[in-house]
Amino acid sequence: MLFQCIRRVTDPVESREMIEDESTGSSLWMWQNQRIQRLTVTPSPIHKVSKVGTYRNLSVHEPSDWILFETSPNFESILTATVKSGYERAVVVRDKGLEDGVERVIFGRNLTDFQVKMTFFDALWWAMGTEKTFQLDRFVQVDIDDVFVGAQGTRIVEEDVRILIQSQKSFGKYVENFRFMLGFSGSYFRNGDDSEDRGDEFLVEKAPEFVWFPHMWRHNHAHEHNFTYLEAIMTQNRIFAKNMNLPVDYPYAIAPQHDGVFPVHEQMFDAWKKVWNVSVTATEEYPHFKPPTARKGFIHSEIHVLPRQTCGLYTHTQRFDEYPDGFDKVIQSIQGGDLFFTILFNPISIFMTHQQNYAHDRLALYTFENLFRFLKCWTTIRLKWQDPVSSAKLYFQKFPEERIPLWTNPCTDPRHRAILPPSFNCTRKTLPDLLILGPQKTGSTALGSFLTLHPNVTQNTPVPGSFEEVQFFGGKNYLRGVEWYMSNFPNTSTVIFEKSATYFDNPSAAKQAATLIPHAKLIVILQNPSQRAYSWFQHLLAHKDPTAVSSGSLLSILENSTTSSELKVKQRCLSGGKYVHHLDKWLEHFSLQHIHFVDADELKREPAKVLFTISKWLDLPDFEFDAHIRFSESKGFSCRLIEGKTKCLGESKGRKYEPMTDELKRKLDETFQLDNSALFKFLRKNRLQIPEWLEEAVRVTA
Ligand SMILES: Nc1ncnc2c1ncn2[C@@H]1O[C@H](COP(=O)(O)OS(=O)(=O)O)[C@@H](OP(=O)(O)O)[C@H]1O
């Protein structure tokens, strides 16, 4: 409620309490504990989806707990109640802002009533200023899965098919171009009694009336099979479709029980593409079956996965009186309940139904006819059908942020674990416990190599093409999926870590890492950002980066960058050093207790001490790092001692180059001044060790 400070007076006519807002001095008056008889959507610029002029009479059993507003030239009703005495008052009022210059929409009640709820969303869209761009089109697709699957006595017969065709035509009144989409597993064709077999035959005779899409040959669970087998059974289904002249016009398929779509079974995706050229599917499982309102889409391996909705009907719901919890639940869901709002909120709704819902009492036809009618009656939205390829295009245009999936750990979710291919071995540890985030050029390789000296610690197997790093989160490898990520880690019970110095300043890495490995610990190395930038520039020179080479110096890049390649070099040199800026992202997803900071200078100076602290933090048994790390005079850095031999990092780590000029150092220190001071404050506030270089940097600029 907007109003907190109120004055009560008693209305002599209705003996109800009238309340005046004193907190703002507003002249809005309201009535408490009202019973209302009718609700009418009043003309107003705010209504977008609610159809103006529609009204409904409320039952006498409705509670008398409504708060109503008195309208006036300053406050106009946008949803009007008629009360017993015949007076009209506002359930939702628009404050035109004439008193204090602020326009508002004020609700006197919670959002349980669907008209109030619709008005609330209209008001939200209005407040966000979306009224001009607001789209009223809603695309609806009704899939009838398993048109041939079902036990005898549950299946459709010829008459059901006739009614289905009629309904498809009559639904066209509400949904432009409406077509039912029929999913088939050919092996079950003519698997019923005589009348049901005739039903199947008739459906195939009438095949061109519908849009068809494949499941498997039988009701196969994809996760149980490899590519070869999946290819074979899909091909069988394809031959069936060809022999029966089923028009499979769109590259759309549905996996039985969504098995193989999420968690992704790569081999099913490959077989789909090879046999059916599939580019669109839908699932209820991403990111998870529950809650249905949070379902999303994603694109993987060029297949567009759209979210799929349930409509309260399942294979066992064939008759009105058998509906679990009573059929009233479905009616409530249609009449301003979940089903109604599913269509309202989603630009594209793909509903799953089954053949059985169109047999016997034909509950699906009842449900959708009433749902479409109800929507048509109460809203201004335009219901349409379009093919799944167009829907996928539209969906990912509207929600581009959903294109890249957010991988979860299927092994920790019983529902997902049950449909995992055997290649996902959840009995062994497959994901890292620790990430060394970098940033780049801070000594992350040295730290990782020293850490592997501990017998209870293992690193990922080296990945070719990315300096041995996995570079999964926030990078191209992320698109290769969880199974690929897991394949980089050995089967071991020790602490597993990977270091990808690209993670720290990547904008997507924190969220992706937290979604897959929420309990992982993280290490961040704090290197003087000026030194880090210079080291990165040396790295570019060593790799003969044309922009770095032609610029002549980092100073020139900092001062004169204009071209996009120069700006990119500049950004790459500077970005990683903006510690607090990037840390904010990681701290959105991980607690500070999960993050350990290493001073890069200390790592160079006293690596064994740094490693000792880390092993304590990781709860590892004591290990004498001292005895396994030696300083190499020729390298100028500490190296591992393995079987008596000094093993230093390669030439690209600990390069020999001229030190920074004073001028460049000044310029860089100046550039990082604010970032350094933010890092200093952050560490001090959280009682974390402040590196000497940072103390110095802040002192100099203070
Ligand atoms: N023990 C040891 N051996 C070799 N190098 C060491 C060591 N400790 C820290 N360093 C410093 O590490 C810098 C390279 O950092 P990274 O490994 O994080 O670089 S990378 O981003 O992974 O390429 C590298 O930067 P450059 O000196 O510019 O080559 C080193 O300064």
XYZ file of C-alpha atoms and ligand atoms in Angstrom:
733
model
C 0.000 0.000 0.000
C 1.132 3.468 -0.829
C -0.465 5.182 2.141
C 0.882 4.733 5.602
C -0.527 7.601 7.615
C -4.312 7.645 7.609
C -7.295 9.386 9.213
C -10.513 7.504 9.738
C -14.026 8.894 9.451
C -17.271 6.979 9.376
C -19.465 7.206 6.335
C -23.094 7.557 7.480
C -24.587 6.058 4.305
C -22.559 2.874 4.026
C -21.336 2.729 7.629
C -17.889 1.958 6.328
C -14.640 3.584 7.229
C -13.281 6.217 4.933
C -9.604 6.957 4.970
C -7.764 10.062 3.982
C -4.100 10.152 3.271
C -2.400 12.686 5.479
C 1.166 11.719 4.790
C 1.321 13.515 1.476
C -1.538 15.937 1.904
C -3.163 14.258 -1.080
C -6.874 14.706 -1.664
C -7.359 11.055 -2.517
C -10.033 9.417 -0.434
C -10.574 5.732 -0.070
C -13.079 3.239 1.241
C -12.171 0.261 3.299
C -13.751 -3.210 3.592
C -15.928 -2.925 0.541
C -17.915 -5.656 -1.181
C -18.188 -5.134 -4.886
C -20.661 -6.381 -7.450
C -19.065 -5.594 -10.750
C -15.589 -4.807 -12.089
C -15.262 -2.764 -15.292
C -12.151 -1.839 -17.247
C -12.466 1.937 -17.664
C -11.081 3.793 -20.722
C -7.575 5.050 -19.964
C -4.261 5.500 -21.791
C -2.765 2.972 -19.392
C -4.634 -0.103 -20.586
C -2.715 -2.012 -23.152
C -3.648 -5.638 -22.705
C -6.892 -5.308 -20.699
C -9.789 -4.749 -23.046
C -11.510 -1.457 -22.250
C -15.220 -1.776 -21.499
C -15.139 -5.416 -20.438
C -16.784 -6.139 -17.132
C -17.680 -9.062 -14.936
C -20.127 -9.526 -12.093
C -18.576 -10.863 -8.932
C -20.120 -13.591 -6.834
C -21.839 -12.622 -3.589
C -19.340 -14.902 -1.869
C -16.436 -12.660 -2.798
C -14.765 -11.269 0.352
C -15.710 -7.752 1.424
C -12.124 -6.640 1.877
C -11.701 -4.357 -1.115
C -10.256 -0.893 -0.718
C -11.832 1.514 -3.179
C -10.931 5.053 -4.127
C -13.119 8.076 -4.633
C -12.517 9.523 -8.087
C -12.104 13.263 -8.695
C -10.669 15.484 -11.436
C -7.197 14.679 -10.089
C -7.744 10.937 -9.707
C -9.374 8.948 -12.467
C -10.476 5.372 -12.195
C -8.862 2.868 -14.537
C -10.554 -0.196 -13.053
C -13.971 0.552 -11.664
C -16.027 -1.241 -9.049
C -19.780 -0.997 -8.773
C -20.809 -1.412 -5.158
C -24.124 -2.531 -3.684
C -25.616 0.947 -3.603
C -24.908 1.299 -7.318
C -22.061 3.786 -6.756
C -18.984 3.492 -8.855
C -15.561 3.755 -7.241
C -12.057 2.990 -8.361
C -10.245 -0.256 -7.627
C -7.222 1.150 -9.393
C -6.802 4.874 -9.682
C -4.572 7.004 -11.827
C -3.144 9.989 -9.996
C -2.691 12.413 -12.872
C 0.091 14.156 -11.004
C -1.751 17.457 -10.819
C -1.015 17.859 -7.115
C 2.691 17.132 -6.913
C 3.796 16.654 -10.500
C 4.223 12.870 -10.120
C 1.934 10.562 -12.072
C 1.075 7.326 -10.301
C -1.175 4.341 -10.555
C -2.466 3.303 -7.149
C -3.803 -0.110 -6.233
C -5.885 -0.709 -3.158
C -5.664 -4.475 -3.213
C -3.275 -7.337 -3.810
C -3.086 -8.969 -7.232
C -5.180 -12.092 -6.699
C -8.006 -10.983 -9.002
C -7.017 -11.444 -12.637
C -8.446 -8.100 -13.789
C -6.476 -6.285 -11.096
C -3.408 -8.299 -12.045
C -3.782 -7.440 -15.741
C -4.231 -3.792 -14.843
C -1.094 -4.002 -12.736
C 0.911 -5.247 -15.716
C -0.628 -2.597 -17.951
C 0.471 -0.034 -15.375
C 3.962 -1.504 -15.229
C 4.360 -1.394 -19.001
C 3.009 2.145 -18.951
C 5.402 3.198 -16.176
C 8.336 1.715 -18.098
C 7.328 3.772 -21.112
C 6.952 0.708 -23.326
C 3.471 1.560 -24.528
C 4.656 2.621 -27.965
C 6.837 -0.403 -28.652
C 4.637 -2.868 -26.827
C 3.817 -5.879 -28.974
C 0.357 -7.390 -28.713
C 1.172 -10.461 -30.812
C 1.425 -13.760 -28.955
C 2.438 -16.906 -30.793
C 0.898 -20.151 -29.645
C 1.911 -23.646 -30.658
C 0.085 -26.761 -29.468
C 2.127 -29.937 -29.915
C 0.342 -33.276 -29.774
C 3.146 -35.615 -28.776
C 3.075 -39.352 -29.434
C 0.095 -39.418 -31.793
C 0.491 -43.190 -32.186
C 1.710 -44.038 -28.684
C -0.748 -45.323 -26.096
C -2.282 -48.442 -24.606
C -5.414 -49.898 -26.173
C -8.502 -48.179 -24.887
C -6.767 -44.802 -24.451
C -6.163 -43.912 -28.085
C -7.945 -41.667 -30.546
C -10.479 -43.105 -32.984
C -11.697 -41.864 -36.367
C -14.313 -39.557 -34.849
C -11.662 -37.905 -32.645
C -9.617 -37.172 -35.753
C -12.640 -35.584 -37.454
C -13.260 -33.402 -34.411
C -9.582 -32.514 -34.264
C -9.731 -31.230 -37.842
C -12.914 -29.273 -37.098
C -11.398 -27.797 -33.951
C -8.278 -26.782 -35.798
C -10.506 -24.830 -38.202
C -12.605 -23.283 -35.460
C -9.532 -22.341 -33.397
C -8.558 -20.250 -36.390
C -11.212 -17.762 -35.215
C -9.063 -17.024 -32.202
C -5.562 -17.907 -33.355
C -4.508 -16.709 -36.791
C -3.249 -19.600 -38.995
C -3.731 -22.108 -36.194
C -2.284 -25.589 -36.890
C -1.901 -28.533 -34.551
C 1.626 -29.972 -34.565
C 1.698 -33.766 -34.453
C 4.713 -35.687 -33.098
C 5.143 -39.287 -34.224
C 7.038 -42.444 -33.340
C 6.231 -44.641 -36.324
C 6.737 -47.960 -34.586
C 3.437 -47.542 -32.714
C 1.284 -46.993 -35.770
C -1.814 -49.283 -35.641
C -1.054 -50.501 -32.166
C -4.581 -50.204 -30.740
C -7.874 -52.079 -31.110
C -9.724 -52.106 -34.435
C -11.370 -48.716 -34.012
C -8.138 -47.151 -32.757
C -6.201 -48.624 -35.688
C -8.769 -47.069 -37.978
C -8.173 -43.804 -36.098
C -4.443 -44.037 -36.872
C -5.136 -44.805 -40.527
C -7.569 -41.931 -40.808
C -5.074 -39.567 -39.166
C -2.466 -40.567 -41.753
C -5.018 -40.122 -44.578
C -5.637 -36.631 -43.245
C -1.944 -35.963 -42.616
C -1.751 -32.850 -44.860
C -4.246 -31.121 -42.546
C -1.566 -30.937 -39.852
C 2.075 -30.064 -39.290
C 4.147 -33.135 -38.391
C 7.360 -33.516 -36.469
C 9.428 -36.548 -35.446
C 10.130 -38.135 -32.091
C 12.138 -41.371 -32.248
C 11.120 -44.629 -33.936
C 9.980 -45.997 -30.599
C 9.598 -44.031 -27.397
C 13.362 -44.296 -26.972
C 15.265 -42.525 -24.227
C 18.053 -40.796 -26.072
C 20.501 -40.779 -23.183
C 20.714 -44.575 -23.264
C 22.006 -44.689 -26.837
C 25.022 -43.635 -28.832
C 25.111 -41.794 -32.146
C 25.013 -44.918 -34.319
C 21.942 -46.316 -32.650
C 20.182 -42.938 -32.536
C 20.915 -42.378 -36.203
C 19.459 -45.811 -37.015
C 16.194 -45.317 -35.120
C 15.717 -41.790 -36.407
C 16.248 -43.079 -39.930
C 13.599 -45.754 -39.366
C 11.162 -43.048 -38.297
C 12.104 -41.009 -41.332
C 11.407 -43.932 -43.667
C 8.031 -44.355 -41.958
C 7.215 -40.674 -42.553
C 8.191 -41.047 -46.210
C 6.103 -44.190 -46.711
C 3.076 -42.606 -45.045
C 3.502 -39.280 -46.858
C 3.634 -37.351 -43.597
C 4.492 -33.738 -44.341
C 7.461 -33.014 -42.077
C 7.903 -29.495 -43.358
C 9.989 -27.919 -40.618
C 13.356 -28.856 -39.068
C 11.673 -29.303 -35.669
C 11.807 -32.374 -33.446
C 10.948 -33.296 -29.897
C 12.852 -35.879 -27.870
C 10.683 -38.349 -25.972
C 10.533 -37.136 -22.356
C 12.900 -34.294 -23.339
C 15.659 -36.788 -22.786
C 18.942 -35.642 -24.325
C 18.009 -31.973 -24.782
C 19.016 -30.744 -21.336
C 21.309 -32.026 -19.984
C 22.657 -32.083 -23.514
C 23.400 -35.479 -25.047
C 25.788 -34.361 -27.765
C 25.300 -37.549 -29.771
C 21.552 -36.980 -29.977
C 22.100 -33.451 -31.237
C 24.488 -34.824 -33.869
C 22.054 -37.554 -34.963
C 19.173 -35.066 -35.157
C 21.192 -32.820 -37.413
C 22.327 -35.676 -39.614
C 18.970 -37.433 -40.078
C 16.400 -34.656 -39.834
C 18.505 -31.527 -40.221
C 16.904 -30.361 -36.966
C 17.472 -26.741 -36.047
C 14.664 -26.182 -33.508
C 13.390 -28.144 -30.536
C 11.700 -27.335 -27.239
C 12.069 -28.538 -23.675
C 10.593 -28.171 -20.229
C 13.894 -28.997 -18.568
C 16.006 -25.896 -19.066
C 17.225 -24.608 -16.758
C 14.956 -26.843 -14.725
C 11.470 -28.303 -14.811
C 10.458 -26.140 -11.860
C 9.353 -23.418 -11.666
C 7.648 -23.385 -15.075
C 7.676 -19.579 -15.128
C 11.488 -19.592 -15.147
C 11.951 -21.777 -18.222
C 14.280 -20.374 -20.835
C 15.743 -21.121 -24.236
C 19.302 -21.667 -25.434
C 21.231 -22.508 -28.586
C 23.627 -25.405 -28.653
C 25.384 -26.968 -31.588
C 23.245 -24.830 -33.954
C 20.016 -26.266 -32.521
C 17.659 -23.658 -31.084
C 16.021 -24.936 -27.931
C 12.812 -23.119 -27.025
C 11.090 -23.265 -23.633
C 8.044 -25.550 -23.567
C 4.989 -25.185 -21.372
C 2.623 -27.714 -19.855
C -1.096 -26.999 -19.771
C -2.184 -29.212 -16.882
C -2.970 -32.186 -19.152
C -0.950 -35.395 -19.247
C -1.369 -38.804 -20.872
C -3.510 -40.006 -17.978
C -5.910 -37.047 -18.068
C -8.545 -38.299 -20.468
C -11.827 -37.537 -18.737
C -13.257 -34.532 -16.922
C -14.191 -36.449 -13.791
C -10.787 -38.123 -13.509
C -8.834 -34.911 -13.441
C -6.539 -34.896 -10.380
C -7.786 -32.314 -7.813
C -10.900 -31.751 -9.943
C -11.341 -30.125 -13.324
C -12.061 -26.809 -11.588
C -8.309 -26.385 -11.330
C -7.951 -26.341 -15.102
C -10.843 -23.900 -15.395
C -9.251 -21.589 -12.831
C -6.011 -21.802 -14.725
C -7.793 -20.791 -17.950
C -9.931 -18.068 -16.443
C -7.272 -15.641 -15.391
C -4.956 -18.228 -13.851
C -1.580 -19.724 -14.768
C -2.452 -20.797 -18.292
C -3.907 -17.410 -19.125
C -0.842 -15.578 -17.836
C 1.538 -18.022 -19.529
C 0.284 -16.753 -22.879
C 0.161 -13.171 -21.724
C 3.742 -13.109 -20.487
C 5.443 -15.177 -23.173
C 5.755 -13.918 -26.719
C 5.842 -17.571 -27.778
C 4.117 -20.390 -25.894
C 4.697 -23.970 -26.961
C 2.336 -26.317 -25.152
C 2.840 -30.003 -24.713
C -0.220 -32.250 -24.966
C -0.654 -35.930 -25.786
C -2.849 -37.928 -28.107
C -4.942 -39.189 -25.175
C -6.024 -35.625 -24.363
C -7.880 -35.605 -27.693
C -9.664 -38.938 -27.106
C -12.627 -39.663 -24.820
C -13.669 -36.303 -23.278
C -11.183 -34.436 -25.486
C -9.986 -32.349 -22.577
C -7.323 -30.599 -24.646
C -9.880 -29.258 -27.105
C -12.034 -28.009 -24.237
C -8.998 -26.436 -22.555
C -7.616 -24.623 -25.565
C -10.943 -23.507 -26.979
C -11.824 -21.928 -23.648
C -8.389 -20.503 -23.139
C -8.321 -18.852 -26.560
C -11.882 -17.556 -26.127
C -11.124 -16.177 -22.708
C -8.034 -14.385 -23.975
C -9.959 -12.986 -26.929
C -12.731 -11.790 -24.644
C -10.633 -10.050 -21.991
C -7.515 -8.916 -23.738
C -6.376 -7.024 -26.800
C -3.634 -9.486 -27.617
C -3.501 -11.063 -31.059
C -3.072 -14.810 -30.964
C -1.153 -16.289 -33.871
C 0.474 -19.514 -34.949
C 3.755 -19.529 -36.835
C 6.200 -22.264 -37.765
C 8.846 -23.211 -35.175
C 11.744 -21.845 -37.227
C 10.152 -18.386 -37.288
C 9.395 -18.728 -33.585
C 13.005 -19.583 -32.804
C 14.205 -16.602 -34.800
C 11.797 -14.291 -33.019
C 12.562 -15.745 -29.589
C 16.301 -15.232 -29.767
C 15.866 -11.796 -31.297
C 13.792 -10.858 -28.262
C 16.032 -12.633 -25.765
C 19.570 -12.536 -27.227
C 21.031 -12.998 -23.745
C 19.581 -16.508 -23.680
C 21.484 -17.672 -26.764
C 24.401 -18.969 -24.708
C 23.210 -21.620 -22.258
C 24.064 -21.496 -18.579
C 25.447 -24.936 -17.828
C 24.498 -26.480 -14.513
C 26.052 -29.511 -12.881
C 23.733 -32.384 -13.867
C 25.306 -34.683 -11.287
C 23.944 -32.664 -8.380
C 20.358 -32.734 -9.640
C 18.488 -36.055 -9.296
C 16.090 -35.173 -12.125
C 18.938 -34.422 -14.513
C 21.144 -37.241 -13.253
C 18.425 -39.745 -14.203
C 18.696 -38.800 -17.876
C 22.442 -38.488 -18.239
C 24.322 -40.403 -20.912
C 26.822 -42.920 -19.476
C 29.698 -40.758 -20.715
C 28.806 -38.408 -17.839
C 30.244 -40.387 -15.004
C 28.798 -38.881 -11.845
C 30.416 -41.500 -9.617
C 33.773 -39.821 -10.030
C 34.822 -36.289 -9.355
C 34.691 -34.432 -12.603
C 34.753 -30.751 -11.848
C 37.409 -28.510 -10.277
C 37.373 -27.364 -6.646
C 39.559 -24.371 -7.317
C 39.996 -21.796 -10.061
C 43.030 -19.562 -10.397
C 41.440 -16.578 -12.100
C 44.523 -14.573 -13.002
C 44.446 -11.845 -14.233
C 46.905 -12.388 -17.054
C 50.575 -11.621 -16.468
C 50.425 -11.811 -12.701
C 52.381 -15.031 -12.181
C 49.364 -17.334 -12.492
C 51.314 -20.015 -14.386
C 54.033 -20.097 -11.756
C 51.458 -20.300 -8.972
C 49.644 -23.184 -10.686
C 52.857 -25.092 -11.334
C 53.989 -24.727 -7.706
C 50.585 -25.844 -6.466
C 50.832 -29.105 -8.403
C 53.885 -29.997 -6.305
C 51.484 -30.859 -3.488
C 50.642 -34.561 -3.704
C 46.975 -33.891 -2.951
C 46.490 -31.415 -5.772
C 45.923 -32.063 -9.496
C 45.612 -29.674 -12.409
C 43.606 -30.126 -15.610
C 45.224 -31.939 -18.491
C 46.845 -29.341 -20.807
C 44.516 -28.053 -23.506
C 46.200 -27.479 -26.856
C 45.589 -24.173 -28.586
C 44.987 -22.062 -25.470
C 48.384 -22.084 -23.730
C 47.316 -25.287 -21.978
C 44.507 -23.420 -20.213
C 40.924 -24.725 -20.277
C 39.516 -21.202 -20.832
C 35.984 -22.459 -20.458
C 34.048 -19.768 -18.618
C 33.289 -16.733 -20.732
C 35.125 -18.122 -23.732
C 34.563 -20.076 -26.934
C 35.148 -23.389 -25.167
C 32.060 -22.796 -23.044
C 29.991 -23.557 -26.127
C 31.510 -27.054 -26.183
C 29.392 -27.979 -23.182
C 29.779 -29.477 -19.738
C 30.837 -32.896 -20.922
C 33.783 -31.344 -22.724
C 34.712 -29.304 -19.639
C 34.596 -32.392 -17.453
C 36.744 -34.325 -19.903
C 39.682 -32.060 -19.046
C 39.971 -33.288 -15.495
C 41.581 -36.530 -14.423
C 39.779 -39.097 -12.322
C 41.242 -38.329 -8.928
C 40.111 -37.744 -5.396
C 42.605 -34.923 -4.847
C 41.869 -31.219 -5.006
C 41.454 -30.399 -8.704
C 42.151 -26.955 -10.031
C 42.436 -25.163 -13.300
C 44.004 -21.808 -13.944
C 42.757 -19.736 -16.830
C 44.120 -16.239 -16.534
C 41.397 -15.083 -18.955
C 38.683 -15.522 -16.317
C 39.292 -12.606 -13.996
C 38.227 -9.739 -16.244
C 35.760 -11.648 -18.421
C 32.229 -10.241 -17.977
C 30.447 -13.621 -18.177
C 32.896 -15.891 -16.381
C 31.729 -15.278 -12.803
C 28.088 -16.101 -13.463
C 28.908 -19.121 -15.594
C 31.382 -20.464 -13.028
C 28.981 -19.928 -10.135
C 26.220 -21.756 -12.002
C 28.345 -24.818 -12.698
C 30.669 -24.940 -9.688
C 29.052 -22.808 -6.986
C 31.260 -24.260 -4.226
C 34.553 -23.682 -5.982
C 37.274 -21.636 -4.307
C 38.950 -18.860 -6.258
C 42.420 -17.332 -6.268
C 43.096 -13.816 -7.521
C 46.662 -12.536 -7.879
C 47.257 -8.883 -7.123
C 50.025 -7.558 -9.286
C 50.863 -3.878 -9.544
C 48.601 -2.993 -12.499
C 51.253 -0.749 -14.067
C 53.736 -3.612 -14.095
C 51.019 -5.988 -15.312
C 50.137 -3.679 -18.219
C 53.796 -3.416 -19.203
C 54.262 -7.185 -19.025
C 51.192 -7.678 -21.212
C 52.572 -5.220 -23.760
C 55.855 -7.178 -23.801
C 53.820 -10.314 -24.378
C 52.163 -8.700 -27.427
C 55.566 -7.599 -28.768
C 56.950 -11.109 -28.306
C 53.977 -12.447 -30.278
C 54.635 -9.814 -32.962
C 51.222 -8.244 -32.566
C 51.262 -5.801 -35.529
C 49.585 -2.947 -33.619
C 51.886 -3.253 -30.628
C 54.959 -3.463 -32.879
C 53.999 -0.500 -35.075
C 53.024 1.684 -32.112
C 56.599 1.780 -30.940
C 55.825 1.872 -27.225
C 53.155 1.365 -24.616
C 53.342 5.080 -23.850
C 52.331 5.848 -27.405
C 49.440 3.371 -27.133
C 48.267 5.052 -23.928
C 48.526 8.566 -25.283
C 47.727 8.332 -28.972
C 45.382 5.391 -29.566
C 42.683 6.176 -32.096
C 42.208 3.116 -34.310
C 40.130 0.212 -33.061
C 43.158 -2.113 -32.977
C 45.139 0.418 -30.920
C 42.236 0.911 -28.566
C 41.948 -2.852 -28.244
C 45.633 -3.177 -27.309
C 45.204 -0.377 -24.793
C 42.142 -2.032 -23.312
C 43.912 -5.401 -23.053
C 46.859 -3.817 -21.266
C 44.726 -1.916 -18.792
C 41.589 -3.989 -18.194
C 42.986 -6.725 -15.931
C 44.434 -4.166 -13.528
C 41.091 -2.644 -12.626
C 40.766 -5.043 -9.733
C 37.750 -3.804 -7.813
C 35.715 -3.303 -10.962
C 36.081 -6.986 -11.873
C 35.942 -8.254 -8.315
C 32.475 -6.756 -7.986
C 31.268 -9.213 -10.620
C 32.821 -12.197 -8.829
C 31.445 -11.070 -5.501
C 27.952 -10.998 -6.970
C 28.227 -14.765 -7.283
C 30.808 -15.961 -4.737
C 31.276 -15.025 -1.106
C 34.506 -13.324 -0.073
C 35.401 -16.384 2.056
C 35.674 -18.323 -1.203
C 38.295 -15.952 -2.603
C 41.966 -15.910 -1.672
C 44.241 -13.049 -2.702
C 47.906 -13.524 -3.520
C 50.400 -10.691 -3.659
C 52.267 -11.161 -6.946
C 55.486 -9.657 -5.546
C 55.392 -12.000 -2.579
C 54.840 -14.907 -4.965
C 58.046 -13.946 -6.759
C 59.969 -13.293 -3.544
C 58.774 -16.098 -1.292
C 56.773 -18.616 -3.293
C 56.945 -21.358 -0.639
C 55.384 -19.060 1.958
C 52.553 -18.128 -0.422
C 51.939 -21.794 -1.228
C 51.929 -22.740 2.438
C 49.170 -20.194 3.142
C 47.140 -21.446 0.177
C 47.419 -25.074 1.262
C 46.167 -24.130 4.738
C 43.239 -22.258 3.165
C 42.447 -25.345 1.075
C 42.646 -27.590 4.187
C 45.408 -29.638 2.621
C 47.880 -31.655 4.706
C 51.186 -29.898 5.385
C 53.718 -30.023 2.595
C 57.260 -28.695 2.492
C 57.105 -26.482 -0.568
C 60.496 -25.086 0.474
C 62.162 -28.350 -0.317
C 60.691 -28.442 -3.819
C 61.190 -24.868 -4.991
C 64.581 -23.327 -5.869
C 65.571 -19.887 -7.056
C 67.322 -20.034 -10.423
C 69.933 -17.330 -10.923
C 69.904 -17.770 -14.677
C 66.093 -17.577 -14.919
C 65.828 -14.839 -12.341
C 62.775 -16.598 -10.850
C 61.986 -19.535 -8.584
C 61.513 -22.887 -10.272
C 60.267 -26.348 -9.300
C 62.744 -28.944 -8.178
C 61.739 -32.285 -9.587
C 63.867 -35.378 -8.918
C 66.778 -33.111 -8.145
C 66.437 -31.153 -11.403
C 65.385 -27.515 -11.608
C 62.346 -27.157 -13.844
C 61.661 -23.532 -14.713
C 58.783 -22.151 -16.717
C 59.348 -21.611 -20.440
C 60.773 -18.526 -22.127
C 57.402 -16.798 -22.327
C 57.180 -16.587 -18.515
C 59.764 -14.327 -16.962
C 60.853 -12.639 -20.177
C 63.922 -10.454 -20.369
C 63.113 -6.897 -21.361
C 64.085 -3.334 -20.492
C 62.443 -1.927 -17.371
C 59.733 0.706 -17.764
C 60.844 4.278 -18.312
C 59.995 6.721 -15.525
C 57.659 8.526 -17.881
C 55.686 5.379 -18.703
C 55.550 4.371 -15.050
C 54.189 7.783 -14.109
C 51.579 7.603 -16.829
C 50.454 4.116 -15.845
C 50.385 4.905 -12.113
C 48.272 7.925 -12.882
C 45.937 5.824 -15.030
C 45.420 3.313 -12.226
C 45.291 5.829 -9.400
C 41.552 5.518 -8.742
C 41.537 1.745 -9.219
C 44.416 1.321 -6.800
C 42.771 3.469 -4.216
C 39.514 1.480 -4.584
C 41.466 -1.771 -4.142
C 43.224 -0.383 -1.089
C 39.889 0.555 0.516
C 38.368 -2.798 -0.368
C 41.210 -4.784 1.198
C 41.342 -2.607 4.286
C 37.577 -2.772 4.792
C 37.664 -6.546 4.603
C 40.779 -6.803 6.804
C 42.772 -8.429 4.049
C 46.519 -8.168 3.586
C 47.546 -5.086 1.609
C 50.470 -5.706 -0.744
C 53.476 -3.425 -0.304
C 53.238 -2.194 -3.886
C 49.679 -1.034 -3.194
C 50.611 0.729 0.078
C 53.318 2.481 -1.900
C 51.069 3.369 -4.844
C 48.429 4.877 -2.571
C 51.011 6.733 -0.456
C 52.616 8.305 -3.520
C 49.337 9.573 -4.898
C 47.873 10.639 -1.508
N 58.523 -18.366 -10.840
C 58.208 -17.658 -11.934
N 58.658 -18.001 -13.133
C 58.340 -17.279 -14.226
N 57.569 -16.171 -14.200
C 57.092 -15.793 -13.010
C 57.400 -16.516 -11.840
N 56.780 -15.891 -10.813
C 56.145 -14.839 -11.316
N 56.338 -14.773 -12.635
C 55.770 -13.736 -13.494
O 54.710 -14.336 -14.201
C 54.492 -13.519 -15.339
C 53.621 -14.280 -16.284
O 52.359 -14.321 -15.666
P 51.272 -15.371 -16.030
O 51.798 -16.724 -15.879
O 50.078 -15.024 -15.228
O 51.059 -15.033 -17.559
S 49.876 -15.534 -18.516
O 48.843 -14.543 -18.461
O 49.446 -16.837 -18.061
O 50.502 -15.566 -19.845
C 55.872 -13.213 -15.821
O 55.803 -12.003 -16.519
P 56.994 -11.488 -17.429
O 58.110 -11.235 -16.490
O 56.508 -10.237 -18.086
O 57.314 -12.551 -18.430
C 56.686 -13.171 -14.557
O 57.026 -11.875 -14.179
